[in-house]
mmCIF file of C-alpha atoms in Angstrom:
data_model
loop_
_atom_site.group_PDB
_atom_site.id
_atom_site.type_symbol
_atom_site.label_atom_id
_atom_site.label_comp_id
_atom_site.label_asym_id
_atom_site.label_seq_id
_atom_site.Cartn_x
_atom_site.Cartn_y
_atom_site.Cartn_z
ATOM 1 C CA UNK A 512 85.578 -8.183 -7.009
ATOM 2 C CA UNK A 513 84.205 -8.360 -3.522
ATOM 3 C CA UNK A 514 84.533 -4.708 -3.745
ATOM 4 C CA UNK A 515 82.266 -4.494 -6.122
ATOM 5 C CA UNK A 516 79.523 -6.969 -4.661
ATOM 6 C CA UNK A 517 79.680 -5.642 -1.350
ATOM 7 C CA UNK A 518 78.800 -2.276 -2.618
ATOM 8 C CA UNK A 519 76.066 -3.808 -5.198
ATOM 9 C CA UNK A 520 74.662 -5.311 -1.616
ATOM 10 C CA UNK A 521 74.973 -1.660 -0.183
ATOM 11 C CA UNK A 522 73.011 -0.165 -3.051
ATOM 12 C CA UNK A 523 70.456 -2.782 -2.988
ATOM 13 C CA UNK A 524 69.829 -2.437 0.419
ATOM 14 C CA UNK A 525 69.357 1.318 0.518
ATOM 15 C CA UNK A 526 66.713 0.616 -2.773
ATOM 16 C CA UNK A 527 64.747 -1.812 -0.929
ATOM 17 C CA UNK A 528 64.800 0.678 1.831
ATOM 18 C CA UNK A 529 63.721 3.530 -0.138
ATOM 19 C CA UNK A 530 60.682 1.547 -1.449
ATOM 20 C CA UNK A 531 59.613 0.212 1.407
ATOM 21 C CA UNK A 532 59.757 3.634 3.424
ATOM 22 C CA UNK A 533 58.026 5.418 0.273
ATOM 23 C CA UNK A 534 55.270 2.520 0.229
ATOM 24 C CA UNK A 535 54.406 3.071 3.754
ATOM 25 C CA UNK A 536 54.195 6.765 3.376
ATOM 26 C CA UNK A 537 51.786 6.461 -0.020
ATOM 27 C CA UNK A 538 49.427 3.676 1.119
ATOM 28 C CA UNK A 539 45.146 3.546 -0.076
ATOM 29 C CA UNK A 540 42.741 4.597 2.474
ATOM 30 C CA UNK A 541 43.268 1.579 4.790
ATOM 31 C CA UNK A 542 46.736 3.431 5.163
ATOM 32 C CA UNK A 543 48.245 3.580 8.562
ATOM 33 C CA UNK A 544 48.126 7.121 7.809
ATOM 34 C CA UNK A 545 44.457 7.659 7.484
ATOM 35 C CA UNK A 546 43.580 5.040 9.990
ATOM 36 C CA UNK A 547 45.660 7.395 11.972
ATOM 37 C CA UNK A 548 43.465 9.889 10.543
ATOM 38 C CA UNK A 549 40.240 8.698 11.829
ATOM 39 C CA UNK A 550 41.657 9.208 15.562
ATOM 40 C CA UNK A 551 42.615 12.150 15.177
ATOM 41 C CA UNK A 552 38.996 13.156 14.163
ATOM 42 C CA UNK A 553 37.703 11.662 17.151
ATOM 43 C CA UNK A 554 36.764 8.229 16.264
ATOM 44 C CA UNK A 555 37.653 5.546 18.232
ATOM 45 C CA UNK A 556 39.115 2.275 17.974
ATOM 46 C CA UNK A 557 35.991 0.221 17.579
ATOM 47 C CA UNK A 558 34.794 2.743 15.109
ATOM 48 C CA UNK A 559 37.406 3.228 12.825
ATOM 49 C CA UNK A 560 37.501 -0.528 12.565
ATOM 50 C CA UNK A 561 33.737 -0.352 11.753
ATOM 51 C CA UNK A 562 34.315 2.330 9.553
ATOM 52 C CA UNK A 563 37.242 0.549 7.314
ATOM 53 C CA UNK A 564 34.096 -1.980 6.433
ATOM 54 C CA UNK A 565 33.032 0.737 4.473
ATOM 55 C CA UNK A 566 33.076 1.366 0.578
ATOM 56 C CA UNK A 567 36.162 3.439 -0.340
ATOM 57 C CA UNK A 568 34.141 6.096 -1.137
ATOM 58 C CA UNK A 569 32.600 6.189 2.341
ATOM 59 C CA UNK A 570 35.637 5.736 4.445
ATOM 60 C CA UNK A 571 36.771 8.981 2.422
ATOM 61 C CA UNK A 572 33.778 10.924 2.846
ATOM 62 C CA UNK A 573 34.069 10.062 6.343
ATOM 63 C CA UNK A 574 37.121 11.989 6.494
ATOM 64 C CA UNK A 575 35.892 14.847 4.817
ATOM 65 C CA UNK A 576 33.201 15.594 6.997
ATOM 66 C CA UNK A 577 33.405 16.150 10.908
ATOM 67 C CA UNK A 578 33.106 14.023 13.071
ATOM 68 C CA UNK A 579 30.100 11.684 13.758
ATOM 69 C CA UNK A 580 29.779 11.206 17.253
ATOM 70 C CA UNK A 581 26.650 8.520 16.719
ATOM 71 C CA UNK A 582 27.979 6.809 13.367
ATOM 72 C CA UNK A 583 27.766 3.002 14.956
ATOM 73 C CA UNK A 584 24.427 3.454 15.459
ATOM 74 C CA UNK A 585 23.476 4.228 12.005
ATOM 75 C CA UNK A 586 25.103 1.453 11.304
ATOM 76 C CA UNK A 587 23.064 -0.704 14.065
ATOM 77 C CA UNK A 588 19.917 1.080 13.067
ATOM 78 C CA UNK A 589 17.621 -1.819 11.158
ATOM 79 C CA UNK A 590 17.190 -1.530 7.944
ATOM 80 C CA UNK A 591 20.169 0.360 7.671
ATOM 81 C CA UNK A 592 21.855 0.835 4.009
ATOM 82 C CA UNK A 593 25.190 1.726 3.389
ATOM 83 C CA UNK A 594 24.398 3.580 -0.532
ATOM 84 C CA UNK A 595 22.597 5.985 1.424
ATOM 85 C CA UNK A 596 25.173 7.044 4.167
ATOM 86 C CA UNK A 597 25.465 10.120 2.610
ATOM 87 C CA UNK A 598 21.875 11.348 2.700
ATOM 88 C CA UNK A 599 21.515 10.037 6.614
ATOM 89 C CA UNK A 600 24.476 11.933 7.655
ATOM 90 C CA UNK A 601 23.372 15.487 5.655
ATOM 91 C CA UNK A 602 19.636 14.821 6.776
ATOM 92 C CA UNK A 603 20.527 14.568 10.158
ATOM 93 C CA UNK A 604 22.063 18.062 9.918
ATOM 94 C CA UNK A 605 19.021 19.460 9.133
ATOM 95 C CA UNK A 606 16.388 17.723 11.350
ATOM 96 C CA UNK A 607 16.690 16.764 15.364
ATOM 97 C CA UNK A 608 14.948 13.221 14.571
ATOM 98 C CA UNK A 609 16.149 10.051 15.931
ATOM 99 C CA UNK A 610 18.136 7.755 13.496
ATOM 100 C CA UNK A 611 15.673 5.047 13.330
ATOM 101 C CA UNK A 612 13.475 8.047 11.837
ATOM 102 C CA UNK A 613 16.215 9.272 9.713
ATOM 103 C CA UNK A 614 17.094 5.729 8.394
ATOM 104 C CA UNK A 615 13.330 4.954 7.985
ATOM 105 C CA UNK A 616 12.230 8.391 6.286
ATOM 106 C CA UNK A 617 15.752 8.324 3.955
ATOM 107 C CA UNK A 618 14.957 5.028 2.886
ATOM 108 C CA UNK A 619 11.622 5.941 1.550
ATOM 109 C CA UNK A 620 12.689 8.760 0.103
ATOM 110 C CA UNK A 621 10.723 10.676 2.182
ATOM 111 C CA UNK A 622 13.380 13.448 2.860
ATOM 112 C CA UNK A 623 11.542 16.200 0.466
ATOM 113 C CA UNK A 624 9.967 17.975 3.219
ATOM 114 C CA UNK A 625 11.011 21.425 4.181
ATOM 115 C CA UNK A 626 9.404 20.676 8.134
ATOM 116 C CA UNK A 627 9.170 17.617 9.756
ATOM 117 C CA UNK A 628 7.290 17.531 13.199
ATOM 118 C CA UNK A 629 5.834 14.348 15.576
ATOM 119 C CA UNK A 630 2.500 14.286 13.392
ATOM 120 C CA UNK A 631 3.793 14.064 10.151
ATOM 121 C CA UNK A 632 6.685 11.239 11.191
ATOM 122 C CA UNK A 633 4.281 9.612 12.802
ATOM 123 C CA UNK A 634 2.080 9.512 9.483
ATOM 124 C CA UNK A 635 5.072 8.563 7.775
ATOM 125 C CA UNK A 636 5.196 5.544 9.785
ATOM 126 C CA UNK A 637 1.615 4.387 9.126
ATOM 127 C CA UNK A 638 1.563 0.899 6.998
ATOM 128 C CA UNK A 639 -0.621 2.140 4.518
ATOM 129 C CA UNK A 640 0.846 6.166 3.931
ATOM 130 C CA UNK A 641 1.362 7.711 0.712
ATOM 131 C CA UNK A 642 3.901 10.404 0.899
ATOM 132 C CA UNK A 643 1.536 12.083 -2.158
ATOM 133 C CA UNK A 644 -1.128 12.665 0.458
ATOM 134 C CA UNK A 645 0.913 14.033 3.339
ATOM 135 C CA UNK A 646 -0.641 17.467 3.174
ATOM 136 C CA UNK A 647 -4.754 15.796 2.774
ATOM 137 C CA UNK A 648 -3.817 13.691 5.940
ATOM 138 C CA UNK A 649 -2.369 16.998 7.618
ATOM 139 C CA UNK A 650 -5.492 19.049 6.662
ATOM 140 C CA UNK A 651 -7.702 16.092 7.557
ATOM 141 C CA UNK A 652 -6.405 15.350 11.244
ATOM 142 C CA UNK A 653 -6.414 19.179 11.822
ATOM 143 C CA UNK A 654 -10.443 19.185 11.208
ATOM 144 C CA UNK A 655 -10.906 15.399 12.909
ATOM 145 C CA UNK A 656 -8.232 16.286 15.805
ATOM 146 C CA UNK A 657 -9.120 13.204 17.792
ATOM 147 C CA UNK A 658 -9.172 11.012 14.922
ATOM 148 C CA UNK A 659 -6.078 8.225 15.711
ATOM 149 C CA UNK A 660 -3.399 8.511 13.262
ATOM 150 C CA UNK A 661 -3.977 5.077 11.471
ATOM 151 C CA UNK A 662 -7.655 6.094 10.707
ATOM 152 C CA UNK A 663 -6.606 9.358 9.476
ATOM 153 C CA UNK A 664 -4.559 7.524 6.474
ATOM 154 C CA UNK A 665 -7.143 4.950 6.173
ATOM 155 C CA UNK A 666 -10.024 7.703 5.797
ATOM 156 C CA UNK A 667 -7.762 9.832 3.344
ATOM 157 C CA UNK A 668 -6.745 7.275 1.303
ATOM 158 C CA UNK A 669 -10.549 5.851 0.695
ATOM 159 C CA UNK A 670 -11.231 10.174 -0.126
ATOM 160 C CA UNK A 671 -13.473 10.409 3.054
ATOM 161 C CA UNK A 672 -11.474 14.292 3.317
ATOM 162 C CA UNK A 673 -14.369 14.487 0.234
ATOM 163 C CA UNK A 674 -17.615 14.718 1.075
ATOM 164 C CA UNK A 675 -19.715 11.946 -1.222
ATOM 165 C CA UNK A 676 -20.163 12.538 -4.995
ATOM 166 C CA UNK A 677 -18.069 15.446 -4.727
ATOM 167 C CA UNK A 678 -15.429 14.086 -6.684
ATOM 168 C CA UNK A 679 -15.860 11.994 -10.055
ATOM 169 C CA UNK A 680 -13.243 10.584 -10.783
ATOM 170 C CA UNK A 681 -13.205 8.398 -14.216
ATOM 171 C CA UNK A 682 -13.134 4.746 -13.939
ATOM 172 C CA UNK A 683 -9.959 3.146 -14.649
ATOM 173 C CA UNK A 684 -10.686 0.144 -16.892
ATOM 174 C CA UNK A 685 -7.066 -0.781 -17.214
ATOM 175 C CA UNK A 686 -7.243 -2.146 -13.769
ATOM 176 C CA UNK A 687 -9.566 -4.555 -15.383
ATOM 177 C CA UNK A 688 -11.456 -6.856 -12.569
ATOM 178 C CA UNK A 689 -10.164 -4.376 -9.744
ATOM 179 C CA UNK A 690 -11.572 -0.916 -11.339
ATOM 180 C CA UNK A 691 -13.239 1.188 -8.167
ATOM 181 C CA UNK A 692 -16.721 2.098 -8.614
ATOM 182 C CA UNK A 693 -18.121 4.030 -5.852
ATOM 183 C CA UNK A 694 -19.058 7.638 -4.707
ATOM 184 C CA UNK A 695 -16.207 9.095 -5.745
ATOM 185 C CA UNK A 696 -15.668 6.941 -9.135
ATOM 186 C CA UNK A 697 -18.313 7.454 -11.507
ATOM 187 C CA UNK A 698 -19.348 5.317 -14.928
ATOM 188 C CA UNK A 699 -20.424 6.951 -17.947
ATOM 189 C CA UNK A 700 -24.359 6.936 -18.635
ATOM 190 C CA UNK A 701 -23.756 4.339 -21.943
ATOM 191 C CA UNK A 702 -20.655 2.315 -20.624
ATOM 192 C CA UNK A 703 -22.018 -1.474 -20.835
ATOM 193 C CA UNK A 704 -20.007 -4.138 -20.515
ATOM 194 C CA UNK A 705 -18.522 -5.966 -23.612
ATOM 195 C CA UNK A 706 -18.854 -9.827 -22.412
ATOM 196 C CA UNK A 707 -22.210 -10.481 -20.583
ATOM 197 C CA UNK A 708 -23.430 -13.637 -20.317
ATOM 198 C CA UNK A 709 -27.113 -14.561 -19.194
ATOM 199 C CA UNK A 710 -27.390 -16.612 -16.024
ATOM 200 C CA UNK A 711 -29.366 -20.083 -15.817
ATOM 201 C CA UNK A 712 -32.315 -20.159 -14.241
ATOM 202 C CA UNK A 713 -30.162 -22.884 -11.211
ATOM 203 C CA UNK A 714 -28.088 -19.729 -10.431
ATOM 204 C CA UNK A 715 -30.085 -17.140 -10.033
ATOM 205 C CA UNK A 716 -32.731 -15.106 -11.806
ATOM 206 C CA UNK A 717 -32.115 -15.127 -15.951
ATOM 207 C CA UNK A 718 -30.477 -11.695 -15.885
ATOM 208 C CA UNK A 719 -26.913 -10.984 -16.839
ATOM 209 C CA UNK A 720 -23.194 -11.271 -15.526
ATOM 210 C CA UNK A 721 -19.618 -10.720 -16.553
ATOM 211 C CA UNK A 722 -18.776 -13.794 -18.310
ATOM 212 C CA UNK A 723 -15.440 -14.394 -16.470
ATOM 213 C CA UNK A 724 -17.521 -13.567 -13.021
ATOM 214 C CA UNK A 725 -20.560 -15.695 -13.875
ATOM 215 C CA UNK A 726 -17.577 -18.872 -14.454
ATOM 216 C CA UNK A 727 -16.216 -18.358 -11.314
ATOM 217 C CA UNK A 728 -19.559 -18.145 -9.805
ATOM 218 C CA UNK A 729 -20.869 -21.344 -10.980
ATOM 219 C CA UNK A 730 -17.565 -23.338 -9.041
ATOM 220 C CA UNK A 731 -18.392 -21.460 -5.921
ATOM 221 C CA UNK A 732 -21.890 -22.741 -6.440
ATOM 222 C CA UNK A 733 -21.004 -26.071 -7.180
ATOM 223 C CA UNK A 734 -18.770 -26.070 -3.973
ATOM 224 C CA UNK A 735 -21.059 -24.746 -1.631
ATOM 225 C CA UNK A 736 -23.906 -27.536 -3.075
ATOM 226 C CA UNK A 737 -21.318 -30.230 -2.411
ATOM 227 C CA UNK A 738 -21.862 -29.103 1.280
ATOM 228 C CA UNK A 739 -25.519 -28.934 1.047
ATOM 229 C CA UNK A 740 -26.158 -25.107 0.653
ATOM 230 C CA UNK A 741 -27.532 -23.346 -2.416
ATOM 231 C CA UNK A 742 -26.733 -19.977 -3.854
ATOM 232 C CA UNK A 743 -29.038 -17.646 -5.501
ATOM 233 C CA UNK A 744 -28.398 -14.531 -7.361
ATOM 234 C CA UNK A 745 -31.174 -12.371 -7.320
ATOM 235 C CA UNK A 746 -29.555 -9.217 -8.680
ATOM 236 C CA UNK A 747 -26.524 -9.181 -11.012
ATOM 237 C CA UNK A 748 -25.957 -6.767 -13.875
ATOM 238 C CA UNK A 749 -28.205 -3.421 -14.047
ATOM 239 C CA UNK A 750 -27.716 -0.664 -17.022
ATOM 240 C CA UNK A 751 -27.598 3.196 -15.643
ATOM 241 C CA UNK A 752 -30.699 3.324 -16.744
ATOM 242 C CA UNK A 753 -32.073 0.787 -14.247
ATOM 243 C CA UNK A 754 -30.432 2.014 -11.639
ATOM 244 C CA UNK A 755 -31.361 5.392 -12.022
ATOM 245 C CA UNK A 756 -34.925 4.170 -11.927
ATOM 246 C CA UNK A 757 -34.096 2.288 -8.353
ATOM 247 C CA UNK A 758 -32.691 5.019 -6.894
ATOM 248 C CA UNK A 759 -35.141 7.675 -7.930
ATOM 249 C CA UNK A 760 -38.015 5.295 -6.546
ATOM 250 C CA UNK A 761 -36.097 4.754 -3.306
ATOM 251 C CA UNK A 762 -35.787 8.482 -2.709
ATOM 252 C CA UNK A 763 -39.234 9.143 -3.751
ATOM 253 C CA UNK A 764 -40.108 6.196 -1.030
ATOM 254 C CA UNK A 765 -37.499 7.587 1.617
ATOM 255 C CA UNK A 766 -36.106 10.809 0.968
ATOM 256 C CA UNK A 767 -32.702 11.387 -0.829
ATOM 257 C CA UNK A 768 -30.811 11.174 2.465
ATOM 258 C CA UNK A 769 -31.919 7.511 3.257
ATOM 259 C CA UNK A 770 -32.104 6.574 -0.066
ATOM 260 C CA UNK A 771 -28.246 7.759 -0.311
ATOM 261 C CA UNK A 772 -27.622 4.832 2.667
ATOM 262 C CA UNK A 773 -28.216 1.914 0.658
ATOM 263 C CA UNK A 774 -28.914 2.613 -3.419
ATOM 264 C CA UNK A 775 -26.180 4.307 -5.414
ATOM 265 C CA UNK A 776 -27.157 7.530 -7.999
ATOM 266 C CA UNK A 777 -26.760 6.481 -11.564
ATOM 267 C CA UNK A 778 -22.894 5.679 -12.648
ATOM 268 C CA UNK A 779 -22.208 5.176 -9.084
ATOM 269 C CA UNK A 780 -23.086 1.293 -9.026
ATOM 270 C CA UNK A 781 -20.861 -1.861 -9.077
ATOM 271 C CA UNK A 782 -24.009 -3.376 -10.450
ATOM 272 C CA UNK A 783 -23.483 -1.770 -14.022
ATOM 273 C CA UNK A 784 -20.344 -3.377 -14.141
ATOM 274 C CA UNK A 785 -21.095 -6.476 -14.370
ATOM 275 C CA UNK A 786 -18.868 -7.618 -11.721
ATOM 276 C CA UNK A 787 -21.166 -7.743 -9.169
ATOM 277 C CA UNK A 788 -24.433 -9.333 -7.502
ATOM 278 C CA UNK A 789 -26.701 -9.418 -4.803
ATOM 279 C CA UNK A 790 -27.086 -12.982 -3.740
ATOM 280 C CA UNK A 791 -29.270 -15.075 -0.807
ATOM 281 C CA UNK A 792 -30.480 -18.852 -0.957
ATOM 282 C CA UNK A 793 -33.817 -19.756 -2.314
ATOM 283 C CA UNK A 794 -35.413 -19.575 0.518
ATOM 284 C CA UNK A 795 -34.128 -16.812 2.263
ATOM 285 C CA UNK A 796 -34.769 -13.254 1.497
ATOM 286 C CA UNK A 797 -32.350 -9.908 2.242
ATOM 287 C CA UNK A 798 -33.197 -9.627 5.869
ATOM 288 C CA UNK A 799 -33.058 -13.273 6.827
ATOM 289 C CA UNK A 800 -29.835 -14.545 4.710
ATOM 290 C CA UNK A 801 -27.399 -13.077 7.140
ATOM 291 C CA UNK A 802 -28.507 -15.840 9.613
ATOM 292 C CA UNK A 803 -28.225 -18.615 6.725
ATOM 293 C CA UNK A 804 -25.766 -21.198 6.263
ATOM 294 C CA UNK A 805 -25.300 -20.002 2.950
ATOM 295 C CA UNK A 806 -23.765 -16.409 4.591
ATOM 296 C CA UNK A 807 -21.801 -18.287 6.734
ATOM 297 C CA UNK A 808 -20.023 -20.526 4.229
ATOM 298 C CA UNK A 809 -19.216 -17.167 2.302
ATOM 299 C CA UNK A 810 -17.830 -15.488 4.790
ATOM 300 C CA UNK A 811 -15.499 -18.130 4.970
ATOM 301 C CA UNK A 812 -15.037 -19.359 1.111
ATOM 302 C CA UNK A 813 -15.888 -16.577 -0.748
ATOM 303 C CA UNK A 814 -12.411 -15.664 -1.549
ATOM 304 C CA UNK A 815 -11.274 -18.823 -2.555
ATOM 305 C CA UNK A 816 -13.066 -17.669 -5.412
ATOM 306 C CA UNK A 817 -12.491 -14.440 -5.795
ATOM 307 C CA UNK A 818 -15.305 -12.715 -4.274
ATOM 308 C CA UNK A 819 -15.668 -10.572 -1.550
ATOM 309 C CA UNK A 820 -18.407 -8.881 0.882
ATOM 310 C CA UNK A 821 -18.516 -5.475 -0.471
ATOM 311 C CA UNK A 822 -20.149 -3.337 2.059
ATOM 312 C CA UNK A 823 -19.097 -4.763 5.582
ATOM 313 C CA UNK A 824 -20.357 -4.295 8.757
ATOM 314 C CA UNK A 825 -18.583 -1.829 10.939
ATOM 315 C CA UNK A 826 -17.298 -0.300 7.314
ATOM 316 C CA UNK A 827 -20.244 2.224 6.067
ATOM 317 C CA UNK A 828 -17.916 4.994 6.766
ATOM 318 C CA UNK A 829 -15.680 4.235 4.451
ATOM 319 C CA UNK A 830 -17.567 2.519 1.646
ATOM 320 C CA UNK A 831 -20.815 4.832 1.925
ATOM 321 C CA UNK A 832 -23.156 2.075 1.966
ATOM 322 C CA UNK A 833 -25.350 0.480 5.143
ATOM 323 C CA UNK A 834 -23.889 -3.074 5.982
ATOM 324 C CA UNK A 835 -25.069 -5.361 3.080
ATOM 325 C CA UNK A 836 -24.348 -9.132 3.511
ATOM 326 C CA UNK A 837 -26.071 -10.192 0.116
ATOM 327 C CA UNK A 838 -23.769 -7.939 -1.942
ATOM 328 C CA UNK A 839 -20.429 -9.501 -3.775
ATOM 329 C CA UNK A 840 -17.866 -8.430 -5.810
ATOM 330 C CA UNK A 841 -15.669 -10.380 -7.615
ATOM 331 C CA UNK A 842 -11.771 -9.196 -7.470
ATOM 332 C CA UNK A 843 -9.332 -11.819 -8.356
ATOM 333 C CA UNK A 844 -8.144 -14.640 -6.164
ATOM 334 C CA UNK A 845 -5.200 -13.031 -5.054
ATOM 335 C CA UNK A 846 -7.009 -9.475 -4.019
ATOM 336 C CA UNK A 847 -10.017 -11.062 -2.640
ATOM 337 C CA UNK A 848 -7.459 -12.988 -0.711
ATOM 338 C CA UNK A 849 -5.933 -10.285 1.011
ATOM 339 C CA UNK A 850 -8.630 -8.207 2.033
ATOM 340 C CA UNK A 851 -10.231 -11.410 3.656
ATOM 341 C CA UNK A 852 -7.048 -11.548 5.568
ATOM 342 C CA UNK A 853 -6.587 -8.121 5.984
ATOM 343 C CA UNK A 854 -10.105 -7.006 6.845
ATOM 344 C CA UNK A 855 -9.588 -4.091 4.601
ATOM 345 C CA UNK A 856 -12.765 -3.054 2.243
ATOM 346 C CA UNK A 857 -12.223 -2.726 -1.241
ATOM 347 C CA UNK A 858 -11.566 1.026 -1.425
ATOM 348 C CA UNK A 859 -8.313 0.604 1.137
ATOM 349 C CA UNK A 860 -6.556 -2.243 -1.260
ATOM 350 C CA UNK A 861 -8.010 -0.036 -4.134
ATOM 351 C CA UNK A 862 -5.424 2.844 -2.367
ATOM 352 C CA UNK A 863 -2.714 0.539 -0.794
ATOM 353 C CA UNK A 864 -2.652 -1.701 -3.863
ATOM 354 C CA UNK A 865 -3.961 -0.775 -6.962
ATOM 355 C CA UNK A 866 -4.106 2.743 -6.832
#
């Protein structure tokens, strides 16, 4: 009998043995084997350990491919992302850019180019780039070459690499209160709004506004009277017809040049929208309201409302129109927000935002 168990112990022990040896010999990837494995590619301690962090499906690419002699600082680069190891790693093979560049242009899936050089990475880094324009901002800084980087994106994106009322672009009413109407975005000779509303004679002069506009309006109007200041709309709502009629008397008065300063052609105005208005106090005219109270209090309120300064100084570049401090727009809270904050003009957030 003790025969028996003592060889029952035997065999027992050489089982456990045999599964324990054949357990250390077929391990998962954290295997001493393959942690073994990473050495022997060249990794070192502190990097293998890193490495083990790593999704299973990483750790065994890792293996696959040679060795990467910078891998802890991809993953000490910010904004780093571990799903996207992969393309880092076969990007880098192709370009000599840094990894903050790789991590930065992977991550906005930028890595469609067939060149990348200092320019371009550069405009890739720009707050306000749009990969879709890459080759307008290109042609655009070759022509301007001393224009800075930022203003090249800023320029391209408001269509300044288009000379004015060169393009026509069709108005977008399913933005709604932030459709673009300028030189480049053109109305149609009988679009009219669908909800105008006649202003009282308090507000401004009896002519017509967007109802929603003319609402918000009145509260800014109320708030500024609270304060002691009164508003004054003296020109909301035109038709095309009206403005055509402007605009052909200002460049029969100034020439088409000058006239192209401050009027816009025919389909080219915010007026016929509805959505805007040229407004001073009662007893200030165009040329004196900028040194009102009234101006003042707008600059500061207006887009608590939802309005802002259209055509700002410092800006004509961009928006095609001389510095106007009577002309508002209304946007939204939220938008007119923003571009008080940001100092952008409407056609920038139009590109950045809406676009």
């Amino acid at each position: 009998m003790k025969k028996i168990l003592g060889g029952f112990c035997i065999i027992l022990l050489l089982l456990t043995g045999f599964l324990l040896w054949n357990q250390f010999h077929n391990q998962t990837p954290n295997s001493v084997e393959e942690k073994n494995a990473y050495i022997l590619k060249g990794y070192t301690e502190e990097e293998k350990n890193k490495i083990e962090t790593l999704s299973p499906e990483n750790q065994a690419y890792l293996l696959e491919e040679d060795y990467q002699s910078s891998i802890l600082t991809y993953f000490e680069t910010p904004n780093f992302d571990e799903t996207k190891l992969k393309d880092y790693i076969h990007f880098s093979k192709l370009y000599g850019l840094s990894q903050d560049d790789i991590v930065f242009i992977v991550n906005h899936q930028y890595n469609d180019l067939e060149k990348y050089d200092v320019k371009t990475v550069a405009l890739m880094h720009e707050t306000y780039y749009i990969h879709e324009f890459l080759e307008r901002y290109l042609n655009y800084s070759n022509i301007h070459p001393t224009e800075q980087i930022e203003s090249v994106v800023a320029n391209v994106n408001s269509n300044l690499d288009y000379a004015f009322y060169t393009q026509d672009y069709a108005v977008d009413f399913d933005k709604q209160y932030l459709i673009l109407v300028n030189k480049y975005y053109k109305l149609s000779s009988d679009y009219t709004p669908s909800n105008l509303v006649t202003i009282a004679s308090q507000y401004g002069r009896n002519l017509s506004l967007e109802s929603t506009v003319y609402e918000q309006y009145q509260l800014m109007w109320n708030a500024a009277k609270k304060e002691g200041l009164t508003l004054y709309i003296r020109s909301p709502y035109r038709s095309y017809a009206t403005q055509q009629r402007l605009y052909n008397n200002y460049v029969a008065q100034d020439g088409k040049v000058a006239a192209d300063t401050y009027s816009a052609r025919a389909g080219y105005s915010e007026h016929q929208t509805g959505l805007a208005f040229d407004v001073t106090s009662p007893t200030t005219n165009f040329d004196t309201f900028p040194n009102s109270k009234e101006f003042k209090w707008l600059l500061e309120h207006a887009h608590e409302y939802g309005f802002i300064l259209r055509y700002p100084k410092g800006k004509e570049y961009i928006t095609g129109y001389m510095y106007e401090p009577w002309h508002y727009r209304y946007v939204g809270v939220d938008a007119a927000t923003i571009i008080h904050d940001t100092g952008l003009t409407f056609e920038e957030y139009y590109a950045y935002y809406v676009r």
